Short mmCIF file of C-alpha atoms and ligand atoms in Angstrom, two decimals:
data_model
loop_
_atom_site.label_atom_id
_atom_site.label_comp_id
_atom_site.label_asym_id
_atom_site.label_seq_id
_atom_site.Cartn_x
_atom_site.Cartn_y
_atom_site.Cartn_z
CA UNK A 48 0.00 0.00 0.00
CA UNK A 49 1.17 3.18 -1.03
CA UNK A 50 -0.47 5.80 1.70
CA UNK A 51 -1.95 3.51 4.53
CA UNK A 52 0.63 1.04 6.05
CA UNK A 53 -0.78 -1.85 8.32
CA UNK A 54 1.00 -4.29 10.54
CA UNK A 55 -0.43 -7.06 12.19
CA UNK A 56 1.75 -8.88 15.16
CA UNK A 57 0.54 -12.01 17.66
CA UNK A 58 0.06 -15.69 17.60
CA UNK A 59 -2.95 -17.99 17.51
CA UNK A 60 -2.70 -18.59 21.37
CA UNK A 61 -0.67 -16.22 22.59
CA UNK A 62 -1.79 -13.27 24.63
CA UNK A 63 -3.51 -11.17 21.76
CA UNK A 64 -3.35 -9.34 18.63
CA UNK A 65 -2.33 -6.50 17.79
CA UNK A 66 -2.91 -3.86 14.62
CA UNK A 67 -1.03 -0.78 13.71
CA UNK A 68 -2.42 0.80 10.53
CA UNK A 69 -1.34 4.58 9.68
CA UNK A 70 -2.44 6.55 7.26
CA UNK A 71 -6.04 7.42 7.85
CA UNK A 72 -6.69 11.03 7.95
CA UNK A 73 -7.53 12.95 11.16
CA UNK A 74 -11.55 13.58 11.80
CA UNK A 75 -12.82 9.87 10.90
CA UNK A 76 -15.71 9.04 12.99
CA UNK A 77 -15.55 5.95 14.48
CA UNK A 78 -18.42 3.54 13.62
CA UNK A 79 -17.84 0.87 16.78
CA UNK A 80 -21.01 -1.03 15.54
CA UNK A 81 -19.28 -0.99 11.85
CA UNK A 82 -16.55 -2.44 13.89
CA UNK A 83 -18.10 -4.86 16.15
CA UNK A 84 -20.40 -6.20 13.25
CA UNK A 85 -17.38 -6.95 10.65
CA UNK A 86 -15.32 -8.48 13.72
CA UNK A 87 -18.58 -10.53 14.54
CA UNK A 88 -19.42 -11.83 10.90
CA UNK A 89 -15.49 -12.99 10.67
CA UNK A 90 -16.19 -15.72 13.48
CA UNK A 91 -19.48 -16.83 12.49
CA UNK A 92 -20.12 -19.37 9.66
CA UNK A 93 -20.93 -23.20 9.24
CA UNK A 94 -17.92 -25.61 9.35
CA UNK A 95 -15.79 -23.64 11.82
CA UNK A 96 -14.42 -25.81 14.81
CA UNK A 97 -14.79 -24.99 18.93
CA UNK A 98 -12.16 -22.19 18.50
CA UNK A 99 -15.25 -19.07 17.61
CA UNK A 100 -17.04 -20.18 20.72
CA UNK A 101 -13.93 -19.69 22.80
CA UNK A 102 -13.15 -15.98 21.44
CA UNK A 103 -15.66 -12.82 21.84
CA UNK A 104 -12.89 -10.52 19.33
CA UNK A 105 -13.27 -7.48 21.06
CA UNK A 106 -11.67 -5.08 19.59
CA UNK A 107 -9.82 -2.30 22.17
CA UNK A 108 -8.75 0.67 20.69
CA UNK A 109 -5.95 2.06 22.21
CA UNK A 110 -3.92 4.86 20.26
CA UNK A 111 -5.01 6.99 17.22
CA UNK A 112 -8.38 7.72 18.21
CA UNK A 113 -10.05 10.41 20.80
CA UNK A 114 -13.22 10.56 21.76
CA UNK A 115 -14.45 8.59 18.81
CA UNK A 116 -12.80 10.46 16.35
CA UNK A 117 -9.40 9.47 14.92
CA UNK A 118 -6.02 12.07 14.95
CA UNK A 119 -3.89 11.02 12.05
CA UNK A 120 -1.81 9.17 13.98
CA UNK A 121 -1.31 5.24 14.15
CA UNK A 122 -4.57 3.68 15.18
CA UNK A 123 -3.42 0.71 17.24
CA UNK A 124 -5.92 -2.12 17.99
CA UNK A 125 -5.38 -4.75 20.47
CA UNK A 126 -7.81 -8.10 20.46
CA UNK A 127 -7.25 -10.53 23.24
CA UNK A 128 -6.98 -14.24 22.89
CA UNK A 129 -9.42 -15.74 25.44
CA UNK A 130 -8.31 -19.26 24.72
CA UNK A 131 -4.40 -17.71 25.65
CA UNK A 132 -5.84 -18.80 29.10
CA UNK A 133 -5.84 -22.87 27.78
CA UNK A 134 -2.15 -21.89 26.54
CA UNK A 135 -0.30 -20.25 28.69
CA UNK A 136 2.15 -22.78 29.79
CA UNK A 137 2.95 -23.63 26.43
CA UNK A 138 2.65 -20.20 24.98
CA UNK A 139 4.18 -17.74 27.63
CA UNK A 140 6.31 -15.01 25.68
CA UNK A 141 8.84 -15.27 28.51
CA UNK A 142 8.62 -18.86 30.14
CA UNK A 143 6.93 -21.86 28.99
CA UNK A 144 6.55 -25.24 30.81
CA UNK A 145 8.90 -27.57 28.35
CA UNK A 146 7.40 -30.75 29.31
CA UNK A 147 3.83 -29.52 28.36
CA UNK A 148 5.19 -27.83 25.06
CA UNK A 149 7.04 -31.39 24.14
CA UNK A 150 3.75 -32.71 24.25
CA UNK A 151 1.92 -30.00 22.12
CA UNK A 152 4.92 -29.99 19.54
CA UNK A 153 3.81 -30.60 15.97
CA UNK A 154 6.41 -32.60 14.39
CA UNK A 155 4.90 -34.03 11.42
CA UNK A 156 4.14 -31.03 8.72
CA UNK A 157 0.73 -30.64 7.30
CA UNK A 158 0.92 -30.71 3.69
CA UNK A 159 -0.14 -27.53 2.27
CA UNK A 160 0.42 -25.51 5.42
CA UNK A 161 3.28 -23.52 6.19
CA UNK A 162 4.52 -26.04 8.95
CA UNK A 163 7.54 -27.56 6.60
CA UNK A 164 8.46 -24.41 4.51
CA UNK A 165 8.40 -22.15 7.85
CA UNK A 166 10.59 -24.64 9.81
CA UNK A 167 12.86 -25.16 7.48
CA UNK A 168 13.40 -21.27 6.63
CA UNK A 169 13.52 -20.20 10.61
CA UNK A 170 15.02 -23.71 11.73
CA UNK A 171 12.66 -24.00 13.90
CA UNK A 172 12.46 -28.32 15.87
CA UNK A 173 8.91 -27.37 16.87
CA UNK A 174 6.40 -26.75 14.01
CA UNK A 175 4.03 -24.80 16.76
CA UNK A 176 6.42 -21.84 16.10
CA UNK A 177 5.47 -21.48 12.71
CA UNK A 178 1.88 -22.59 12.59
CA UNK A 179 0.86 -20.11 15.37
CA UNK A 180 1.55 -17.48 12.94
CA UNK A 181 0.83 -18.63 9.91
CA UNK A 182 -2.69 -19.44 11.70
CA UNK A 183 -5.66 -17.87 10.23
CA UNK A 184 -6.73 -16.30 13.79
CA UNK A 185 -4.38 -13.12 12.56
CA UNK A 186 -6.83 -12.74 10.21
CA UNK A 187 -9.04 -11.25 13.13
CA UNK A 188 -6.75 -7.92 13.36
CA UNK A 189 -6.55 -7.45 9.80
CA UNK A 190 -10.47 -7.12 9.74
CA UNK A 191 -10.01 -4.71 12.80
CA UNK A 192 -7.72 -2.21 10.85
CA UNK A 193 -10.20 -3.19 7.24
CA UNK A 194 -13.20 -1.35 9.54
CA UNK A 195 -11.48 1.40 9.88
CA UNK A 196 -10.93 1.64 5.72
CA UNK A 197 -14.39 0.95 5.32
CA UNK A 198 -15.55 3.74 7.50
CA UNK A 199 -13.34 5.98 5.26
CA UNK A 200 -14.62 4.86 2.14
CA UNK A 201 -18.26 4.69 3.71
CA UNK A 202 -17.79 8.62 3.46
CA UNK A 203 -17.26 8.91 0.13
CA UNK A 204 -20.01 6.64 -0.35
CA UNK A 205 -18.10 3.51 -1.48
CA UNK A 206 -19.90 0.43 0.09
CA UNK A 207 -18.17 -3.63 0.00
CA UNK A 208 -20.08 -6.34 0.60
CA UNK A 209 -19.18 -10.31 -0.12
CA UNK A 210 -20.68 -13.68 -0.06
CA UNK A 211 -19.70 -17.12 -0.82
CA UNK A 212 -19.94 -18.36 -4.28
CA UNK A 213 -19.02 -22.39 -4.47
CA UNK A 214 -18.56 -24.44 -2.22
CA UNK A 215 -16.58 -27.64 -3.46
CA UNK A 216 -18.17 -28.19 -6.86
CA UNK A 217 -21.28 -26.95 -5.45
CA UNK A 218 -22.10 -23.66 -7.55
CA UNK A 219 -18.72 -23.95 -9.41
CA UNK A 220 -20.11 -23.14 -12.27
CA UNK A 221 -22.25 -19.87 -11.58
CA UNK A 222 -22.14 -16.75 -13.31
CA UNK A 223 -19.80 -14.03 -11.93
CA UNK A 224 -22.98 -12.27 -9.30
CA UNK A 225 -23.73 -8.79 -9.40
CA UNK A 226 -24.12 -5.81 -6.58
CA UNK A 227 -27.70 -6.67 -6.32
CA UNK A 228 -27.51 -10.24 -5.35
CA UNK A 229 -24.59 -9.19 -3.03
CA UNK A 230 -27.46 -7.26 -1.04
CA UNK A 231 -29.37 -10.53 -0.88
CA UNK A 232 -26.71 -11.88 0.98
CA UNK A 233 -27.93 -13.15 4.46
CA UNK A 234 -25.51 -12.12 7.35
CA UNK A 235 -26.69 -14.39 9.52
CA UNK A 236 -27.73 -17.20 6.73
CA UNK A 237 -24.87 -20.75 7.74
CA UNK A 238 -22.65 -19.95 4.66
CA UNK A 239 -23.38 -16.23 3.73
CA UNK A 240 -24.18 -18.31 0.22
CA UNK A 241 -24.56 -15.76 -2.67
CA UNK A 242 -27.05 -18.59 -4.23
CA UNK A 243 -29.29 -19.52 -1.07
CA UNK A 244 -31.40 -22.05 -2.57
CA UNK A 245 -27.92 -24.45 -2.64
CA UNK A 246 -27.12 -23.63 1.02
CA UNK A 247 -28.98 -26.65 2.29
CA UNK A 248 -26.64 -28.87 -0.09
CA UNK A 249 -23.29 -26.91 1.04
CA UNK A 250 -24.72 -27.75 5.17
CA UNK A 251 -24.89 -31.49 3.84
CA UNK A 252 -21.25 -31.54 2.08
CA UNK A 253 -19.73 -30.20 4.92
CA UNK A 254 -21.41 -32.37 7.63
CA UNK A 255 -20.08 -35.51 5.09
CA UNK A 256 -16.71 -33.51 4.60
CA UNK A 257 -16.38 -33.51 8.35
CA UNK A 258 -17.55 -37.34 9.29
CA UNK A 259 -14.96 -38.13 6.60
CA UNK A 260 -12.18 -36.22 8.75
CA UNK A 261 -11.65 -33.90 5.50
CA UNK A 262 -12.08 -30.20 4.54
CA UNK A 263 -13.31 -28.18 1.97
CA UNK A 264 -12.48 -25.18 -0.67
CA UNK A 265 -14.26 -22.86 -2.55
CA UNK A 266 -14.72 -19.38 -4.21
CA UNK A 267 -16.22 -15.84 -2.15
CA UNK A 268 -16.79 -13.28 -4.48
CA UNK A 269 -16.53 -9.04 -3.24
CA UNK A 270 -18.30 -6.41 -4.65
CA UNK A 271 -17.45 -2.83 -4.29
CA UNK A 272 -20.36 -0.59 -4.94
CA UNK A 273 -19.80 3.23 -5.89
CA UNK A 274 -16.00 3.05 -6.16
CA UNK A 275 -14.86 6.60 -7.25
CA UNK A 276 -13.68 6.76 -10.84
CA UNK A 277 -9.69 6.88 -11.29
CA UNK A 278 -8.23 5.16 -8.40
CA UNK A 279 -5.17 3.23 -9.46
CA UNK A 280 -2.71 3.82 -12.78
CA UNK A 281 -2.15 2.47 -15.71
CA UNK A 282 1.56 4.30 -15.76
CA UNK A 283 3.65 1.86 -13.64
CA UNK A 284 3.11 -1.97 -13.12
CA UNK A 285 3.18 -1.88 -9.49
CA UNK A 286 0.71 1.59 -9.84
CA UNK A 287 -2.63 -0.90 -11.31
CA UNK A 288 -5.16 -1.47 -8.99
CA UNK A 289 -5.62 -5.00 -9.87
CA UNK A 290 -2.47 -6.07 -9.25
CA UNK A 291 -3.11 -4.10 -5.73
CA UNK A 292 -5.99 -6.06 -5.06
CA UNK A 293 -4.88 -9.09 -6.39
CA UNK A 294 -1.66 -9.49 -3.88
CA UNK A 295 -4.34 -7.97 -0.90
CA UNK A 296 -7.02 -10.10 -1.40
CA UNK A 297 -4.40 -13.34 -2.39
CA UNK A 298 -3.07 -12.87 1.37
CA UNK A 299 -6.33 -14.18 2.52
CA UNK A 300 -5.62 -17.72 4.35
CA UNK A 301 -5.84 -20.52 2.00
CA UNK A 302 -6.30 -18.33 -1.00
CA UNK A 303 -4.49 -19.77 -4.22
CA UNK A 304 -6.24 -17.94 -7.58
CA UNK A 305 -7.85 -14.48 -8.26
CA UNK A 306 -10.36 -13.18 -10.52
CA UNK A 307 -11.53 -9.73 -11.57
CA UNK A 308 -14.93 -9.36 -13.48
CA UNK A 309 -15.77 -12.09 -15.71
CA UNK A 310 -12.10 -13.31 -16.80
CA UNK A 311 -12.16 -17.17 -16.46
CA UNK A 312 -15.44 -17.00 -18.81
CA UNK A 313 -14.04 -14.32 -21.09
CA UNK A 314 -9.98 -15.82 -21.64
CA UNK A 315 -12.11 -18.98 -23.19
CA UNK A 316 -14.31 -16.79 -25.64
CA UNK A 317 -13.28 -14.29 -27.93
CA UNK A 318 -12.78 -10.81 -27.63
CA UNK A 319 -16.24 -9.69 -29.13
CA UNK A 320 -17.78 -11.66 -26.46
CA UNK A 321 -15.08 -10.35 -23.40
CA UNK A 322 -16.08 -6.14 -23.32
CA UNK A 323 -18.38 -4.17 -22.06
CA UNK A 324 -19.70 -1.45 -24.90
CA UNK A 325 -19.32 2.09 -23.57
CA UNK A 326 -22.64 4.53 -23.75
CA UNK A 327 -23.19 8.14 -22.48
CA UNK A 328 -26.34 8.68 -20.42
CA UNK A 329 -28.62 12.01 -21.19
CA UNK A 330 -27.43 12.47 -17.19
CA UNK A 331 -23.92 12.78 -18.40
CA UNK A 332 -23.12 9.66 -17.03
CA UNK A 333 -21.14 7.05 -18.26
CA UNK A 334 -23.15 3.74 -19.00
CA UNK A 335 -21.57 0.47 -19.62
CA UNK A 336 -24.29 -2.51 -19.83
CA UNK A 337 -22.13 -5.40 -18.74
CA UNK A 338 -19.53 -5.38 -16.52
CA UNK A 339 -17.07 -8.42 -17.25
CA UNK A 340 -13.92 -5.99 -16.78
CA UNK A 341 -15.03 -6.19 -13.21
CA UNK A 342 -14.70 -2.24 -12.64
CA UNK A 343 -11.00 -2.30 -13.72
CA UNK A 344 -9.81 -1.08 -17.14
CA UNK A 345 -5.77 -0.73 -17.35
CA UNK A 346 -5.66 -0.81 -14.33
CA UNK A 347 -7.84 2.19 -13.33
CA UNK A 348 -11.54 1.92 -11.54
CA UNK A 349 -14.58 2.73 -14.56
CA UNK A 350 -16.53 3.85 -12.45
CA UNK A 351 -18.63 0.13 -12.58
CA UNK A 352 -18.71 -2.19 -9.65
CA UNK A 353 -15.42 -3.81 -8.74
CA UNK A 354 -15.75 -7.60 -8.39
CA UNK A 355 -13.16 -10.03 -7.39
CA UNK A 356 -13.19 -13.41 -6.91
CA UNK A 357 -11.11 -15.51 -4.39
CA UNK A 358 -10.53 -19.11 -4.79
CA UNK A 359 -9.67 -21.08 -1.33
CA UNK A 360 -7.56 -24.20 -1.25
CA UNK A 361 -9.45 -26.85 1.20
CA UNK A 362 -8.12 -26.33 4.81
CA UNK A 363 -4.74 -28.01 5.11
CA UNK A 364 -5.77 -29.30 8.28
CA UNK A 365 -7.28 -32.74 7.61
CA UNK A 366 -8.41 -34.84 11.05
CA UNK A 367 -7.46 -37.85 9.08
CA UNK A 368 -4.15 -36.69 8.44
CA UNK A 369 -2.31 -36.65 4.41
CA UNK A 370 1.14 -38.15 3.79
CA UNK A 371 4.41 -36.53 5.69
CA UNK A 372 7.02 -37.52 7.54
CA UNK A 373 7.99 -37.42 11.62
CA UNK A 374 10.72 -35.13 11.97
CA UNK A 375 12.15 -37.40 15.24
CA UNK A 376 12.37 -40.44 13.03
CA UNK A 377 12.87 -39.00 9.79
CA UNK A 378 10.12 -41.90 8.63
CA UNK A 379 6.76 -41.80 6.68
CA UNK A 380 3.72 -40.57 9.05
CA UNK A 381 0.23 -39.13 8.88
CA UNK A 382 0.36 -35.21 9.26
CA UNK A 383 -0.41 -33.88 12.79
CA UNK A 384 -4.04 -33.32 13.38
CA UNK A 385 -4.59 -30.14 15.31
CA UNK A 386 -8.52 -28.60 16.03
CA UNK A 387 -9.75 -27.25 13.04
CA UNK A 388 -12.12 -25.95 10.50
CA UNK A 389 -13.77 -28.01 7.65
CA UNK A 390 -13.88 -25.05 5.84
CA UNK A 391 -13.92 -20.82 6.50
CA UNK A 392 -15.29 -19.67 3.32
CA UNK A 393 -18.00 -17.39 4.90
CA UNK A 394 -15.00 -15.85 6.70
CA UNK A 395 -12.87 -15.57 4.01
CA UNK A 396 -15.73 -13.11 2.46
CA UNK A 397 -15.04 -10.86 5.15
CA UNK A 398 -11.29 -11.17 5.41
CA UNK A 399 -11.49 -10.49 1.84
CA UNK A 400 -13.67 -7.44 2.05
CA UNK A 401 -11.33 -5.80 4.71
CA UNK A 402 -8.96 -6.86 2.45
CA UNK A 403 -10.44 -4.77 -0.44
CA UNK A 404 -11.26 -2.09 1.66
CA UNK A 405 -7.85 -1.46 2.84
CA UNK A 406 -6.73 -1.30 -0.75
CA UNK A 407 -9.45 1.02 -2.38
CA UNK A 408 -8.84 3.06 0.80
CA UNK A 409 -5.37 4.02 0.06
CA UNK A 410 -6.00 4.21 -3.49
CA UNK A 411 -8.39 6.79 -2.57
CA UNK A 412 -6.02 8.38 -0.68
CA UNK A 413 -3.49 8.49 -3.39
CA UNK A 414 -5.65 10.09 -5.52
CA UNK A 415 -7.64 12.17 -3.17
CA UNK A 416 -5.00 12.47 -0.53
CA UNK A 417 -5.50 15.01 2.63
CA UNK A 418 -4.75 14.99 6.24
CA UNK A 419 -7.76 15.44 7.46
CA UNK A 420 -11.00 13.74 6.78
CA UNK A 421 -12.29 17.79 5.33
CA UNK A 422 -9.83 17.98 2.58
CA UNK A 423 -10.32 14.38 1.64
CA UNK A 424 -14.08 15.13 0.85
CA UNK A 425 -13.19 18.90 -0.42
CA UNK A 426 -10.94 17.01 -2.92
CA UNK A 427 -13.24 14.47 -3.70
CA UNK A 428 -16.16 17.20 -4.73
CA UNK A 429 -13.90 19.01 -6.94
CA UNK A 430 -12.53 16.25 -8.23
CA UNK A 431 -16.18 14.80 -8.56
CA UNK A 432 -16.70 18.61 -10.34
CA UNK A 433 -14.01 17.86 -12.94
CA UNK A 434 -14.67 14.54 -14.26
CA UNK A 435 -18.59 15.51 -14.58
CA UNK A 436 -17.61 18.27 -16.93
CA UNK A 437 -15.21 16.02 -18.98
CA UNK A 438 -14.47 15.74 -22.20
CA UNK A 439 -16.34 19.23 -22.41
CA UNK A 440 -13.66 21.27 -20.52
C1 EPS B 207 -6.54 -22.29 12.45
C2 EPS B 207 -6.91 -23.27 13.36
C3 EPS B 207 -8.07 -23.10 14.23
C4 EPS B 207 -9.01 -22.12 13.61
C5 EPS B 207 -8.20 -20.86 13.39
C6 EPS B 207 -7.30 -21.07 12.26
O1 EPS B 207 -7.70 -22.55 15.47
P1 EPS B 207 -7.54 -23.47 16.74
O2 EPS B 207 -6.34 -24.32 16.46
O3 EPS B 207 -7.28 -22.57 17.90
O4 EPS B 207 -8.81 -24.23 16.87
O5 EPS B 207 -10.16 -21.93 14.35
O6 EPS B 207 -9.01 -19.77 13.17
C7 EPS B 207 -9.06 -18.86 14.17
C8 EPS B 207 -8.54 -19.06 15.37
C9 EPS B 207 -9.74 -17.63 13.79
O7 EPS B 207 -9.86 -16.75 14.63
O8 EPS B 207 -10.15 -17.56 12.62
C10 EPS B 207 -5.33 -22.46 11.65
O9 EPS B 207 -4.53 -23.36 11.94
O10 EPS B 207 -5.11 -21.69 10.69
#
């Protein structure tokens, strides 16, 4: 990011977590049921395991902000681990009780999670070291700092919303959705499912996933509604916005492909087929009556919805275990099973949205830019001003 910067620290069950994004301007209101809500719909979904009844993810503000407004300065957020209590001899930052921690060592890497790659790169005997960070729980302070960039881009009326897509090969074949069936999405439906006539079939797959001691993948697709026009450039790589979002919304847990708009269905047709025909309104505005490009052109928002799809690996951790080896003996054995979920689609909509937000945020900051929350929308009127009168002036 090129005008917020966001840091995340903490491990799965150790003490807390911890945020630290900078950039937002001074005079931000603080939405705390914004905040409470997107921290809330991050824990729910079906398929999670006993961990979300454990944790409340509170979210304690504690620098950046006075009396519910923000300064300009860091905004540092601090979420406690209630299960931390369950860990703290083997989790202690300072000292840990060795003969408890021999017995929670992983030692046998889960394929597809970090456990092998991370061990080998920080030489680390116990495989806890890396899996309590490459965990998705730090996934709760990155939707922390995201509800602070959707309360930014809430003022200049940009709204994100997500919901799941496919499940497995249920609904792998659906049409990319639009903003409208985004607002059909039910908060508080098992698997925020985009299509909710095939929830009842997603319920059954993973209830058969999880007898079966397996896990399962799938696509969440985000919409963002009322993006201003012109955030990103076409002028360097590393400037386009869907490159931006791509590496944001690719950091999501488990995440292993991207799409913007339409593109799996358009690279197998031809070009004729893949664009969206350009029309001017009488209202001046620009009209386009499909929206494959997914709101990005070169790079640049069009002023049409911006919709990107994430596609999630199943969850490497299997109950039943996959093929690895016991790093004691050196010999074949079944991955380590450790708690887990059969899948977190519904909350990888959400980490995906703050995701999104974050990015559009400072994109609208780089173009926008201010200090203060005053400028920001001074600049955005005039700036609204000037590309109304275009081409004209
Ligand atoms: C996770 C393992 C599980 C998940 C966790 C991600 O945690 P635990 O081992 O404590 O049961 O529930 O997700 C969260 C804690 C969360 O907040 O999303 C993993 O290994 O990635």
């Amino acid at each position: 990011m090129r005008r917020l910067q966001l840091l995340t620290g903490g491990e799965s069950h150790g003490p807390g977590l911890t945020s630290l994004l900078s950039g937002i301007p001074a005079g931000l209101r603080v939405d705390l049921d914004l905040l409470r809500r997107d921290m809330r719909r991050r824990m729910h979904g079906y398929g999670r395991g006993g961990r979300m009844k454990i944790e409340v993810d509170e979210v304690e503000i504690r620098g950046g902000v006075r009396g519910g407004e923000t300064l300009g300065s860091p905004i540092a957020l601090w979420i406690e681990n209630r299960d931390f209590d369950n860990w703290r001899a083997v989790m202690d930052p300072l000292e840990i009780d060795q003969k408890k921690a021999e017995l929670r060592r992983l030692k046998s890497p889960r394929p597809g999670h970090a456990d092998l790659a991370g061990g080998v790169k920080y030489l680390r005997r116990d495989l806890r070291d890396v899996l309590e960070r490459a965990s998705a729980r730090e996934s709760a302070a990155r939707v922390a700092a995201g509800s602070f960039a959707r309360m930014l881009l809430a003022e200049l009326g940009t709204e994100i919303r997500s919901g799941v897509r496919s499940l497995g090969p249920i609904g792998a074949d659906s049409p990319t959705p639009t903003w409208e069936e985004m607002l059909g999405v039910d908060e508080e439906s098992p698997l925020r499912a985009i299509d909710r006539t095939r929830e009842a079939e997603m319920v059954a797959l993973i209830d058969q996933a999880a007898d079966d001691g397996d896990t399962l993948g799938g696509a969440v697709t985000v919409i963002a509604h009322n993006v201003p026009f012109g955030l990103g450039s076409y002028t360097q790589w590393d400037e386009k916005l869907d490159g931006r979002l791509a590496r944001a919304v690719m950091s999501v847990p488990a995440v292993k492909a991207i799409e913007i708009g339409a593109a799996l269905t358009a690279s197998r047709g031809p070009g004729s087929a893949a664009h969206d025909a350009i029309e001017r309104g009488d209202d001046g505005q620009w009209r386009r009556p499909t929206n494959h490009a997914g709101g990005l052109e070169g790079g640049v928002t069009n002023g049409q919805d911006v919709v990107i799809t994430a596609y999630k690996k199943p969850i490497s951790t299997l109950r039943r275990g996959l093929p690895s080896v016991d790093l004691d003996t050196l010999e074949p054995h079944r991955s380590q099973y450790e708690r887990s979920d059969v899948t977190a689609l519904p909350a990888a909509g959400v980490i995906a949205e703050a995701m999104v937000a974050l990015v559009l945020a400072d994109a609208a900051l780089e173009k926008l830019g201010g200090d203060s929350m005053t400028e920001l929308e001074a600049h955005h009127q005039a700036t609204l001003a000037q590309q109304r009168a275009w081409p004209r002036r």
